[in-house]
GROMACS .gro file of C-alpha atoms in nm:
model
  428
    1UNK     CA    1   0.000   0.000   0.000
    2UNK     CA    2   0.107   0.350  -0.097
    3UNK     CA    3   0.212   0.589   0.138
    4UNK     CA    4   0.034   0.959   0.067
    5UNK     CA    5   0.081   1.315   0.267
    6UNK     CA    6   0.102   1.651   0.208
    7UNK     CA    7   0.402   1.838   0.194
    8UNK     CA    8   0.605   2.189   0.129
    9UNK     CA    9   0.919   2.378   0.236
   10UNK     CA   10   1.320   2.336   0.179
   11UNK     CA   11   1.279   1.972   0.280
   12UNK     CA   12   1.094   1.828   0.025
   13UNK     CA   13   1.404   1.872  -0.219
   14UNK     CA   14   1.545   1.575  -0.046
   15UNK     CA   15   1.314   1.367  -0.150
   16UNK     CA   16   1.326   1.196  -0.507
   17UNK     CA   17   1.081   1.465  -0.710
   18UNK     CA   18   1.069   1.195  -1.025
   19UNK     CA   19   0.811   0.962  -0.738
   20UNK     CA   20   0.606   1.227  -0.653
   21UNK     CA   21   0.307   1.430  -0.841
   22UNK     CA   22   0.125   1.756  -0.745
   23UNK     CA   23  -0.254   1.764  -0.704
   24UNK     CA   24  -0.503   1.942  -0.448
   25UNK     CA   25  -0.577   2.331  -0.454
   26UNK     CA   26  -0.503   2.497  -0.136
   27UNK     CA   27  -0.204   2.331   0.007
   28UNK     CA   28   0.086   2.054  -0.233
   29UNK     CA   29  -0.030   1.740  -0.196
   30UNK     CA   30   0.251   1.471  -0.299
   31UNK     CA   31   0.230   1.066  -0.342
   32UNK     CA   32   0.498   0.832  -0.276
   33UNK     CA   33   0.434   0.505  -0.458
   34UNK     CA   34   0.762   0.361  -0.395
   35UNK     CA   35   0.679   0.291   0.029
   36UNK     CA   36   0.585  -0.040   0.113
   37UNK     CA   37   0.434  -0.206   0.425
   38UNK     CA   38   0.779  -0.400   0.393
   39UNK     CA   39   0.993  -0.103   0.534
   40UNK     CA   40   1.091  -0.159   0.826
   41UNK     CA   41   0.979  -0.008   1.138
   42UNK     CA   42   1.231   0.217   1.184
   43UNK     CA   43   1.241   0.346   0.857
   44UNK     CA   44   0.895   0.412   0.868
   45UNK     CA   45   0.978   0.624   1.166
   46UNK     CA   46   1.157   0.808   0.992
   47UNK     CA   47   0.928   0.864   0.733
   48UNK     CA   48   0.650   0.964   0.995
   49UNK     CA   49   0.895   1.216   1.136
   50UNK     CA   50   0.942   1.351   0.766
   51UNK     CA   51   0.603   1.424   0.705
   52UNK     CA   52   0.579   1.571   1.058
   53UNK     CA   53   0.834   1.823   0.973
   54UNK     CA   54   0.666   1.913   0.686
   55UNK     CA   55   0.346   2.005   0.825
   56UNK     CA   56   0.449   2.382   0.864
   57UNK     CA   57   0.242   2.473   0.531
   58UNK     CA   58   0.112   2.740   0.487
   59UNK     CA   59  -0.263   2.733   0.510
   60UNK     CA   60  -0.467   2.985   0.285
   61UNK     CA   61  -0.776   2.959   0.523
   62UNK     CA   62  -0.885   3.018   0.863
   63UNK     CA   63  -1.138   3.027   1.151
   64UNK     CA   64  -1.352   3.290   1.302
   65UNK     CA   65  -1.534   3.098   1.582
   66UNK     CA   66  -1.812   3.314   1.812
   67UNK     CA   67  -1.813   3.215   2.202
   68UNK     CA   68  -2.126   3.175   2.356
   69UNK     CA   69  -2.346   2.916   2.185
   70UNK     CA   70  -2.039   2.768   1.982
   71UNK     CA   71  -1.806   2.702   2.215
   72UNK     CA   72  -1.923   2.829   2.602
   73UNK     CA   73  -2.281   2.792   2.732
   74UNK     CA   74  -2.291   2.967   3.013
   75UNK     CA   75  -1.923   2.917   3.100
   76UNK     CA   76  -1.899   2.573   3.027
   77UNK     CA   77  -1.751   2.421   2.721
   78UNK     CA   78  -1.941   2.285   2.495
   79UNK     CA   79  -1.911   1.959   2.232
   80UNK     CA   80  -1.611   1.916   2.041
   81UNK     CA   81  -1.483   2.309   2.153
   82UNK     CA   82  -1.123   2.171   2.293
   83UNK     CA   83  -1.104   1.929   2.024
   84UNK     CA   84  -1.148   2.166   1.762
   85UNK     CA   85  -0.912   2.463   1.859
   86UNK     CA   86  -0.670   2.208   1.942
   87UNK     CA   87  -0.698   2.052   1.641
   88UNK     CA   88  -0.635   2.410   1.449
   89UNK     CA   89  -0.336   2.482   1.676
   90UNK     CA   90  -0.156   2.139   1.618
   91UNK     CA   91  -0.176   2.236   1.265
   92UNK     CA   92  -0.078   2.628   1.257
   93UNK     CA   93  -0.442   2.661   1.083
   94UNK     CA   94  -0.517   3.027   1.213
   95UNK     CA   95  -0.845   3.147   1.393
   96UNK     CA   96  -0.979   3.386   1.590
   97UNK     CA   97  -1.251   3.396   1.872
   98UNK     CA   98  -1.496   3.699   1.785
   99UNK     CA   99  -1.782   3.787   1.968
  100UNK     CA  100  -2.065   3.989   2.026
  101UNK     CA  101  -2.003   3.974   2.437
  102UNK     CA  102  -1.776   4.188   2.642
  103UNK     CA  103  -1.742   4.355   2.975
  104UNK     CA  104  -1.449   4.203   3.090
  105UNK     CA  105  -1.094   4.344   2.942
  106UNK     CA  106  -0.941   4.110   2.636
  107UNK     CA  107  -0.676   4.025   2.882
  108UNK     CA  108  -0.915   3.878   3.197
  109UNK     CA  109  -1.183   3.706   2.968
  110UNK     CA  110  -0.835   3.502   2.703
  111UNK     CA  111  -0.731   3.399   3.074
  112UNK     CA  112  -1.030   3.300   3.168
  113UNK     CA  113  -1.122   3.107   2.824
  114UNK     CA  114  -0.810   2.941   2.823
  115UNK     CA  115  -0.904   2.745   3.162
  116UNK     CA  116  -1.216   2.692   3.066
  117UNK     CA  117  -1.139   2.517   2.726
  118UNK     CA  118  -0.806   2.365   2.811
  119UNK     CA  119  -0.616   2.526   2.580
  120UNK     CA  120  -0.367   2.833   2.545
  121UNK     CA  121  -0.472   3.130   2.394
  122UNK     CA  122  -0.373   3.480   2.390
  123UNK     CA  123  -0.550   3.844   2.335
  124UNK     CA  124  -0.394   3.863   1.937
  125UNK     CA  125  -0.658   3.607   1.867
  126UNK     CA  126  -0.957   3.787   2.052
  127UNK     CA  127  -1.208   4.045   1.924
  128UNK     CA  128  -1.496   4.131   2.158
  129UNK     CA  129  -1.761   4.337   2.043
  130UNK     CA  130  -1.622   4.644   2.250
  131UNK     CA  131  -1.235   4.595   2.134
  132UNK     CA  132  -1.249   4.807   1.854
  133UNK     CA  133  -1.311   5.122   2.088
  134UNK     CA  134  -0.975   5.070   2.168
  135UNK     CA  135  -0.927   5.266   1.862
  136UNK     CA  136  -1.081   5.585   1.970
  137UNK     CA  137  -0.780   5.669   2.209
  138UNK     CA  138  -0.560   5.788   1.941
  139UNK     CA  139  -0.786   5.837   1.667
  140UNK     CA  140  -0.803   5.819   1.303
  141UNK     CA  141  -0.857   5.991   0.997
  142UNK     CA  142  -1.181   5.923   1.070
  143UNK     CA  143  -1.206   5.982   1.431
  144UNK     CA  144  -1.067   6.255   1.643
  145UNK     CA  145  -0.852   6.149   1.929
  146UNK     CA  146  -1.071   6.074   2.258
  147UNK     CA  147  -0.773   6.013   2.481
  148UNK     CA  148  -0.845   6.262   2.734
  149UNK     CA  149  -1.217   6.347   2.642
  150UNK     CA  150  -1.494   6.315   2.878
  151UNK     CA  151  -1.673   5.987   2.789
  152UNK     CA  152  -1.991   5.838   2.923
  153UNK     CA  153  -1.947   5.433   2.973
  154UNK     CA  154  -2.236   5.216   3.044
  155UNK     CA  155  -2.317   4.859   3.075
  156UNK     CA  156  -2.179   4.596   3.219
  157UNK     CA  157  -2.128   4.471   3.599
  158UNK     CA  158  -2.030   4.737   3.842
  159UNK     CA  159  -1.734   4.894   3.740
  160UNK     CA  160  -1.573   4.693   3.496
  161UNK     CA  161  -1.666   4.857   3.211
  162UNK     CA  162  -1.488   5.207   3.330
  163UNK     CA  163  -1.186   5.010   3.414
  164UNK     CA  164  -1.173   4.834   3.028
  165UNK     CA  165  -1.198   5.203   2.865
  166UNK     CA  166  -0.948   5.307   3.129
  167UNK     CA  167  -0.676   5.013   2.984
  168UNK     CA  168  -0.779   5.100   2.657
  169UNK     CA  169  -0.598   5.446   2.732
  170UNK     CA  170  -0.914   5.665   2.815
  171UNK     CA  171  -0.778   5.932   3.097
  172UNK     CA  172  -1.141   6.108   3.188
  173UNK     CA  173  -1.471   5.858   3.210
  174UNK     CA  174  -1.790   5.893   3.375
  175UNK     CA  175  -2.049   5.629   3.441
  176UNK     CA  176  -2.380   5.681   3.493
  177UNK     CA  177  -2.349   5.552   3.870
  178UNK     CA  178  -2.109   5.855   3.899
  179UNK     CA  179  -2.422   6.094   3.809
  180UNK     CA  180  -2.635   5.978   3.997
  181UNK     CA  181  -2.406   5.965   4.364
  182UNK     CA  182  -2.389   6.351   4.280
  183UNK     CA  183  -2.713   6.441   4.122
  184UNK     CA  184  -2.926   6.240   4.322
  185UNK     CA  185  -3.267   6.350   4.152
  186UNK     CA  186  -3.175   6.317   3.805
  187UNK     CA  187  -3.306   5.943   3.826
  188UNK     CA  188  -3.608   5.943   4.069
  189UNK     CA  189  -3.578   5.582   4.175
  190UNK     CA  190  -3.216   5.604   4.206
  191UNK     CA  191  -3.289   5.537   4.631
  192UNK     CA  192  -3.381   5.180   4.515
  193UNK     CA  193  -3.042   5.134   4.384
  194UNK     CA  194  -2.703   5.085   4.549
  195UNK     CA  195  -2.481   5.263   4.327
  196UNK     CA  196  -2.240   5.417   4.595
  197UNK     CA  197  -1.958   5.118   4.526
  198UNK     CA  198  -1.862   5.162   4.218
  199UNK     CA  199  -1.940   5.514   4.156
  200UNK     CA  200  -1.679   5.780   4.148
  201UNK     CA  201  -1.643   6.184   4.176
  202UNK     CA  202  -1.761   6.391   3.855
  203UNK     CA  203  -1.467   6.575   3.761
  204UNK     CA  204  -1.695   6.871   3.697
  205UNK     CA  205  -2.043   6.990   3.827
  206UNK     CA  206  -2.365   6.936   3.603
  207UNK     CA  207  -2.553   7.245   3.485
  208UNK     CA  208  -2.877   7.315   3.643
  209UNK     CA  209  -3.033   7.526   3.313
  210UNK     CA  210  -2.900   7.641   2.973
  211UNK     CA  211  -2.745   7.982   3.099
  212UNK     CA  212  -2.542   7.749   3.371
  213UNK     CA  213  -2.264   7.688   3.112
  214UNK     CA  214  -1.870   7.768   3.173
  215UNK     CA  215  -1.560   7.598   3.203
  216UNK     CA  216  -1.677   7.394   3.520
  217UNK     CA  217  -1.949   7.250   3.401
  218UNK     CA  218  -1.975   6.851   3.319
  219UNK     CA  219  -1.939   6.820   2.931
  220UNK     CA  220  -1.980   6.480   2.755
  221UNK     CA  221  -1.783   6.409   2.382
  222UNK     CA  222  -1.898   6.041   2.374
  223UNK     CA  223  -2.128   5.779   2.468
  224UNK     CA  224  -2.013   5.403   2.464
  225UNK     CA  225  -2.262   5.132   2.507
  226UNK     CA  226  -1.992   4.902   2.650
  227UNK     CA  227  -2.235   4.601   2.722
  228UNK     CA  228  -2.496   4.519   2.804
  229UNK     CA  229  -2.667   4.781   3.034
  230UNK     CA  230  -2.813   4.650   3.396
  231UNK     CA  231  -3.009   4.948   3.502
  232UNK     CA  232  -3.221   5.018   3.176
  233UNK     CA  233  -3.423   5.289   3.323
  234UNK     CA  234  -3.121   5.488   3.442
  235UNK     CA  235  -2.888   5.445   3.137
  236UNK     CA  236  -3.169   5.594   2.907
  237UNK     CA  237  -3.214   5.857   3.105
  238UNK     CA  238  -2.901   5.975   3.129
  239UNK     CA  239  -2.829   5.864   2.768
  240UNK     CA  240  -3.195   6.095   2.653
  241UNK     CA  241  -3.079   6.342   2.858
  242UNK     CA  242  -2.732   6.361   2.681
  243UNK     CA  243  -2.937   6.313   2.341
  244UNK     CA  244  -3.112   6.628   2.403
  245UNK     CA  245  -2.841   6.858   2.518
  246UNK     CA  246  -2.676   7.145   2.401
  247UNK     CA  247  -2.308   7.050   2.301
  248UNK     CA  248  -2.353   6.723   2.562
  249UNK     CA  249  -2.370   6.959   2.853
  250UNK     CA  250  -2.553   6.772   3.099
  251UNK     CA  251  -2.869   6.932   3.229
  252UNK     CA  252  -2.956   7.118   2.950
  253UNK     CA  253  -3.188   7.123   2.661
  254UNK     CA  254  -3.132   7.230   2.300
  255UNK     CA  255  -3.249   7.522   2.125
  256UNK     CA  256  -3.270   7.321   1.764
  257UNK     CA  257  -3.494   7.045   1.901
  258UNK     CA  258  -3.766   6.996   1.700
  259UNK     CA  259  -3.679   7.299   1.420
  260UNK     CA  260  -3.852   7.180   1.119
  261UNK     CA  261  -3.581   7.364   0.917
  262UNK     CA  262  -3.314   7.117   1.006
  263UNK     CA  263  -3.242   6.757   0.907
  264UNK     CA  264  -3.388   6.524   1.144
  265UNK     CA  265  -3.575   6.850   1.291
  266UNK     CA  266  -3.314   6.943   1.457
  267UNK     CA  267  -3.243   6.660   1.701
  268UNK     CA  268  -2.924   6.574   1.754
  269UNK     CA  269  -2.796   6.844   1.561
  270UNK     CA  270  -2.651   7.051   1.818
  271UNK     CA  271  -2.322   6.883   1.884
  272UNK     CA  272  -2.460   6.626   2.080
  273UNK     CA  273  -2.212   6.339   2.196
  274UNK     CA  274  -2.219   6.088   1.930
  275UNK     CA  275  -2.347   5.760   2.043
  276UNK     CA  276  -2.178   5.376   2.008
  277UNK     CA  277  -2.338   5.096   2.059
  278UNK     CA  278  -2.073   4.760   2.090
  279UNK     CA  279  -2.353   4.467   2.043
  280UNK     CA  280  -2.670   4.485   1.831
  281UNK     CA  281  -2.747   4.144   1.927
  282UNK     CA  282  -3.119   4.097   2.009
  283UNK     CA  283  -3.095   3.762   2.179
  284UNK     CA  284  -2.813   3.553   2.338
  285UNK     CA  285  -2.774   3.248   2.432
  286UNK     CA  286  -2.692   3.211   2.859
  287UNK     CA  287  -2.773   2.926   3.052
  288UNK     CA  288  -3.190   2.930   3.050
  289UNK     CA  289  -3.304   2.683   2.827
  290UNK     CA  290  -3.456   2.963   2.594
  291UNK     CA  291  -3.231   3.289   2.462
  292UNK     CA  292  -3.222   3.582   2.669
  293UNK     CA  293  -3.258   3.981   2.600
  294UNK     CA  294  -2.891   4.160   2.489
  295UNK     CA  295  -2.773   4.489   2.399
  296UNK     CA  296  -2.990   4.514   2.098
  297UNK     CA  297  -3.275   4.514   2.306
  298UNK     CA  298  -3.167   4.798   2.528
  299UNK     CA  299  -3.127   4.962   2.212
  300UNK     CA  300  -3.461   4.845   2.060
  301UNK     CA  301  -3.607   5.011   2.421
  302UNK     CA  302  -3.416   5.338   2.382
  303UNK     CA  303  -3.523   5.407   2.013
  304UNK     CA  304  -3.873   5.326   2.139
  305UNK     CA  305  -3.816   5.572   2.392
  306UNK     CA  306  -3.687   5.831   2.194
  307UNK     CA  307  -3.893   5.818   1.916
  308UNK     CA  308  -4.174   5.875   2.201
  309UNK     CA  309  -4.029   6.137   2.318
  310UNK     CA  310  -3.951   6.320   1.982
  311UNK     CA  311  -4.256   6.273   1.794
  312UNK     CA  312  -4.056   6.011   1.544
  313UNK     CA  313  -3.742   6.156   1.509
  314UNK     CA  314  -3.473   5.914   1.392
  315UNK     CA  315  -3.201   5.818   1.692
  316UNK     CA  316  -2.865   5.861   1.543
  317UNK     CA  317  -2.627   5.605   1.635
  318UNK     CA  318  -2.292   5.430   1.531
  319UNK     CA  319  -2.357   5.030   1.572
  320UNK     CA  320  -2.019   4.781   1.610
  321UNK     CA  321  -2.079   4.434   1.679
  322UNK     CA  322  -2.133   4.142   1.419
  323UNK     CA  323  -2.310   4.145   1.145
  324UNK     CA  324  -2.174   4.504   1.097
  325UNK     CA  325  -1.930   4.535   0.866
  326UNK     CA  326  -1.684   4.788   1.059
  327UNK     CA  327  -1.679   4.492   1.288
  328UNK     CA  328  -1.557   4.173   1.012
  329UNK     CA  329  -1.278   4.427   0.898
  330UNK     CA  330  -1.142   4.526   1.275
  331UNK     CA  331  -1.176   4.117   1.239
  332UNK     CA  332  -0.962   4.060   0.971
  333UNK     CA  333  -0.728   4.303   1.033
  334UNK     CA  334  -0.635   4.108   1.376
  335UNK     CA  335  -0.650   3.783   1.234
  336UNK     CA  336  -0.403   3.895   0.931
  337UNK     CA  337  -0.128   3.987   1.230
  338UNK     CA  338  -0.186   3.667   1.428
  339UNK     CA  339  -0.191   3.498   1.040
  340UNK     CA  340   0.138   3.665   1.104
  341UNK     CA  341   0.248   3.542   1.434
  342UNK     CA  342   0.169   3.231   1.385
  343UNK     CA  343   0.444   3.141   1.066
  344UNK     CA  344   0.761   3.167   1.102
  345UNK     CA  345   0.946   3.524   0.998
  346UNK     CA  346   1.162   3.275   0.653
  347UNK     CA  347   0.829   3.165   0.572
  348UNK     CA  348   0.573   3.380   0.334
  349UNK     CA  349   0.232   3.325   0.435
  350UNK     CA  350   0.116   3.464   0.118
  351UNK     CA  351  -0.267   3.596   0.082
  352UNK     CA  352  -0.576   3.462   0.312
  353UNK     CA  353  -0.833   3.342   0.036
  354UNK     CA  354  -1.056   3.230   0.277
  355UNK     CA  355  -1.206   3.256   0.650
  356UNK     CA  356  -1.472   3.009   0.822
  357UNK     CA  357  -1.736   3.229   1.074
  358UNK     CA  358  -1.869   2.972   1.296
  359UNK     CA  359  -2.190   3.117   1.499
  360UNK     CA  360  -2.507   3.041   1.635
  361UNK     CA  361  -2.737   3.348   1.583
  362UNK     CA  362  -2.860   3.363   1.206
  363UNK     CA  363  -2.902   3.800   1.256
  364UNK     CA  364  -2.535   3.813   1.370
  365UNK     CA  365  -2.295   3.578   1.303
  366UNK     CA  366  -2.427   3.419   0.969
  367UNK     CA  367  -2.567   3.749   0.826
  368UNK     CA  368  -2.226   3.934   0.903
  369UNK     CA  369  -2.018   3.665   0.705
  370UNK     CA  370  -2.267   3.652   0.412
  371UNK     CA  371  -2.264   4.051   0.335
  372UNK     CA  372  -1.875   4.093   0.454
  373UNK     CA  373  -1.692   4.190   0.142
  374UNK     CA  374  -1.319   4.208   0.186
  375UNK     CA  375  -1.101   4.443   0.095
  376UNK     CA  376  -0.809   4.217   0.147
  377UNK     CA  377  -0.967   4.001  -0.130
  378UNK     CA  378  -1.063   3.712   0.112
  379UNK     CA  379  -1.387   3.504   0.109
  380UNK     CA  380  -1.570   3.499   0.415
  381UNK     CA  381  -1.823   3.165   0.408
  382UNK     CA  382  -2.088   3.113   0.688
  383UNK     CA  383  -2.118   2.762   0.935
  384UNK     CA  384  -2.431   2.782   1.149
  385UNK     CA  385  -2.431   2.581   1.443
  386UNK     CA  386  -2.712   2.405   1.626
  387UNK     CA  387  -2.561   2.432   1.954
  388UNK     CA  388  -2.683   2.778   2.115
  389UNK     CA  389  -2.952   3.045   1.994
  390UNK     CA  390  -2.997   2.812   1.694
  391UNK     CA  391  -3.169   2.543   1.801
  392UNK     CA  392  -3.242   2.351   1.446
  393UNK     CA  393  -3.630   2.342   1.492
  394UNK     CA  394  -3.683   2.568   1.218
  395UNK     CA  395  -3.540   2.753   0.925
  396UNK     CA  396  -3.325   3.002   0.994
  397UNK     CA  397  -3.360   3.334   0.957
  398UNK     CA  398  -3.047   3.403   0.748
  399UNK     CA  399  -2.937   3.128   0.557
  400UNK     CA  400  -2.570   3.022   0.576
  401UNK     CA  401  -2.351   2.805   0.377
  402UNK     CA  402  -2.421   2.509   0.559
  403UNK     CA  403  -2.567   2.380   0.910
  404UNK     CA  404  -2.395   2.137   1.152
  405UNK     CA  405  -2.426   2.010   1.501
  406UNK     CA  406  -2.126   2.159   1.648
  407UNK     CA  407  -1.789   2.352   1.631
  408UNK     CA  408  -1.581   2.042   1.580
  409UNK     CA  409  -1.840   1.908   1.285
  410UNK     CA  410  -1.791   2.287   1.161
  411UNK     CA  411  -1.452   2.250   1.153
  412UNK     CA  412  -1.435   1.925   1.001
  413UNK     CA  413  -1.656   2.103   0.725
  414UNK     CA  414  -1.424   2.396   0.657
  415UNK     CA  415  -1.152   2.173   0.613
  416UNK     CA  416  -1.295   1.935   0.329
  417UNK     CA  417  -1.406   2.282   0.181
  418UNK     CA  418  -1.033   2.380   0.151
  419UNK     CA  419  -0.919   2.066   0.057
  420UNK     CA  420  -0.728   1.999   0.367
  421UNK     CA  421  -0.585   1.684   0.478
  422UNK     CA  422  -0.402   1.592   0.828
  423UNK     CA  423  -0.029   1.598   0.673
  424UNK     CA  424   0.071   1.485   0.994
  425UNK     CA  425  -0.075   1.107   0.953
  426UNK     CA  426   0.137   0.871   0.720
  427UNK     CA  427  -0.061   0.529   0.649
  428UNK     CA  428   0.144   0.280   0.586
   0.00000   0.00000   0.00000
């Protein structure tokens, strides 16, 4: 029987090139006819040692998996998750983990993944849905530096969300627990809350009317959805509030609201902060049996809210998060430079052709991959997995390339897709 694996690099010229012939697409693929089950063992050995050396090829495909509901469900791991990022790893097949959750720093939540799923794994392979505001520190050309700009965070538990934007390089942020330990009646029901812990001193007062307004007065620049807010009534307050300002001075109201004249009739034309939102996902998938309110429906609530309150005025807003395309590039960006990391400096990786989006929510993960058009040339293709807000027990709602049981039947999918076969494993 004929011995057959793939193979590339310097040390294939050792080998007799007359007894072997090309095939296969994304990676060389050679056969040896001349191996018999008549070598020896130690010869084969040394054969099996061969073809493990040459397993450093260079892979023109790769992974994007999400977390919760392909490979965590509520913290735990879930089937074929270890196996399957293993799997990649033994075989320097890039990936990265992006997701629509957050409030935790990239750092905490890599450490924490990497216990939970047995294997190692390190913050160049991470996107959460709040890492690209990492960006607004130091700006672009399309977005002025917010280093030391006053920022509103919300979301998340306690503090935690202050204390990401804080490692992300922001010098001056303000939660909305900080508003209310000073301004006690700007929330009504704020005496039903505890909010003392975690809140902090405003580094400037809050205006009491619209001719309040100097150089000590609390002005906001930006709002940041961080995650997913836990006091809905407060955070759109405050947010409305903000929304409704003039120039994001707190505790004051606009003079262009509702001017027919202007686009939008005037709201939010005033220099109002703008507003981010890190997660427009409607539903997620936590340990009830059936999927559970996220961000996008604190957002779906404010709009309601503010359409309400301005007589159907649109709510300008800036959305990150899968399936939004801002989101899939920040994505590929990071998984080109951990591409990167991952082969050796001699070694030239050449051009990604093609990345794998594992998910389990049809509006996020699937519908992101499907509309993603890359400017780096690369095909993005959609795996929809049964295992979280996807249950299987109808169609779904966006429909992706194809529909499997788990991450490790996903992966296994992907694979034969590219034309990929363990190198590693020489049948004798």
């Amino acid at each position: 029987m004929a011995t057959a694996f793939q193979c590339s690099g310097p040390a294939f010229s050792r080998l007799a090139a007359s007894n072997i012939v090309k095939s296969g697409a994304s990676a060389p693929k050679f056969h040896l006819p001349f191996v018999r089950k008549s070598l020896g063992r130690t010869t084969r050995r040394a054969l099996q040692t061969i073809a493990s050396t040459l397993t450093s090829q260079i892979n023109d495909f790769a992974f994007a998996f999400d977390i919760d509901g392909v490979l965590l469900r509520s913290s735990k791991p879930l089937s074929g998750a270890k196996r399957a990022l293993k799997y990649l790893q033994s075989h320097r097949i890039p990936f990265i983990l992006l997701t629509n959750g957050g409030g935790k720093h990239e750092s905490d939540r890599v450490s924490e993944l990497s216990e939970r799923l047995g294997v190692p794994l390190d913050t160049g392979l991470f996107v959460q849905s709040h890492t690209p505001f990492a960006d607004f520190v130091y700006g672009n050309e399309r977005q002025k530096p917010l280093k030391d700009a006053c920022i509103l965070v919300t979301g998340g538990y306690g503090d935690r969300c202050r204390e990401i934007a804080e490692k992300y390089g922001f010098t001056n942020v303000v939660t909305p627990a900080d508003l209310v330990a000073t301004c006690h009646d700007i929330w009504p029901f704020s005496k039903d809350f505890n909010y003392a812990a975690q809140a902090r001193p405003l580094p400037k007062r809050v205006a009491r009317s619209n001719d309040d307004i100097d150089c000590n007065v609390l002005k906001i620049d930006a709002v940041f959805i961080y995650n997913d807010p836990r006091d809905w009534a407060l955070d759109t307050q405050i947010i409305l509030d903000l929304l409704l300002s003039h120039k994001g001075y707190l505790g004051t109201v606009s003079a262009l609201n509702n001017d027919h004249s202007l686009p939008n009739r005037g709201y939010q034309q005033d220099q109002q902060p703008p507003l981010y939102f890190s997660n427009p996902d409607l539903l997620w998938a936590a340990a009830w049996h059936l999927p559970r309110l996220g961000q996008g429906g604190f957002r779906e609530s404010l709009e309601g809210v503010w359409r309400a309150v301005t007589d159907g005025a649109d709510l300008q807003k800036i959305m990150f998060g899968k399936p939004n395309e801002v989101t899939y590039a920040f994505a590929e960006k990071k998984l080109e430079e951990h591409r990167k990391v991952i082969l050796k400096e001699d070694e030239k990786g050449g051009q990604l052709h093609r990345v794998y989006m594992v998910g389990d929510n049809p509006a996020s993960d699937i519908q992101g991959a499907n509309e993603y058009k890359s400017s780096q040339g690369s095909e993005w293709r959609s795996i929809l997995v049964r295992s979280g807000v996807y249950d299987g027990t109808k169609p779904p709602s966006v429909r992706p390339d194809i529909i499997v049981d788990d991450v490790w039947d996903a992966v296994q999918w992907g694979l034969k897709s590219s034309g990929w076969k363990p190198p590693d494993q020489v049948m004798i």
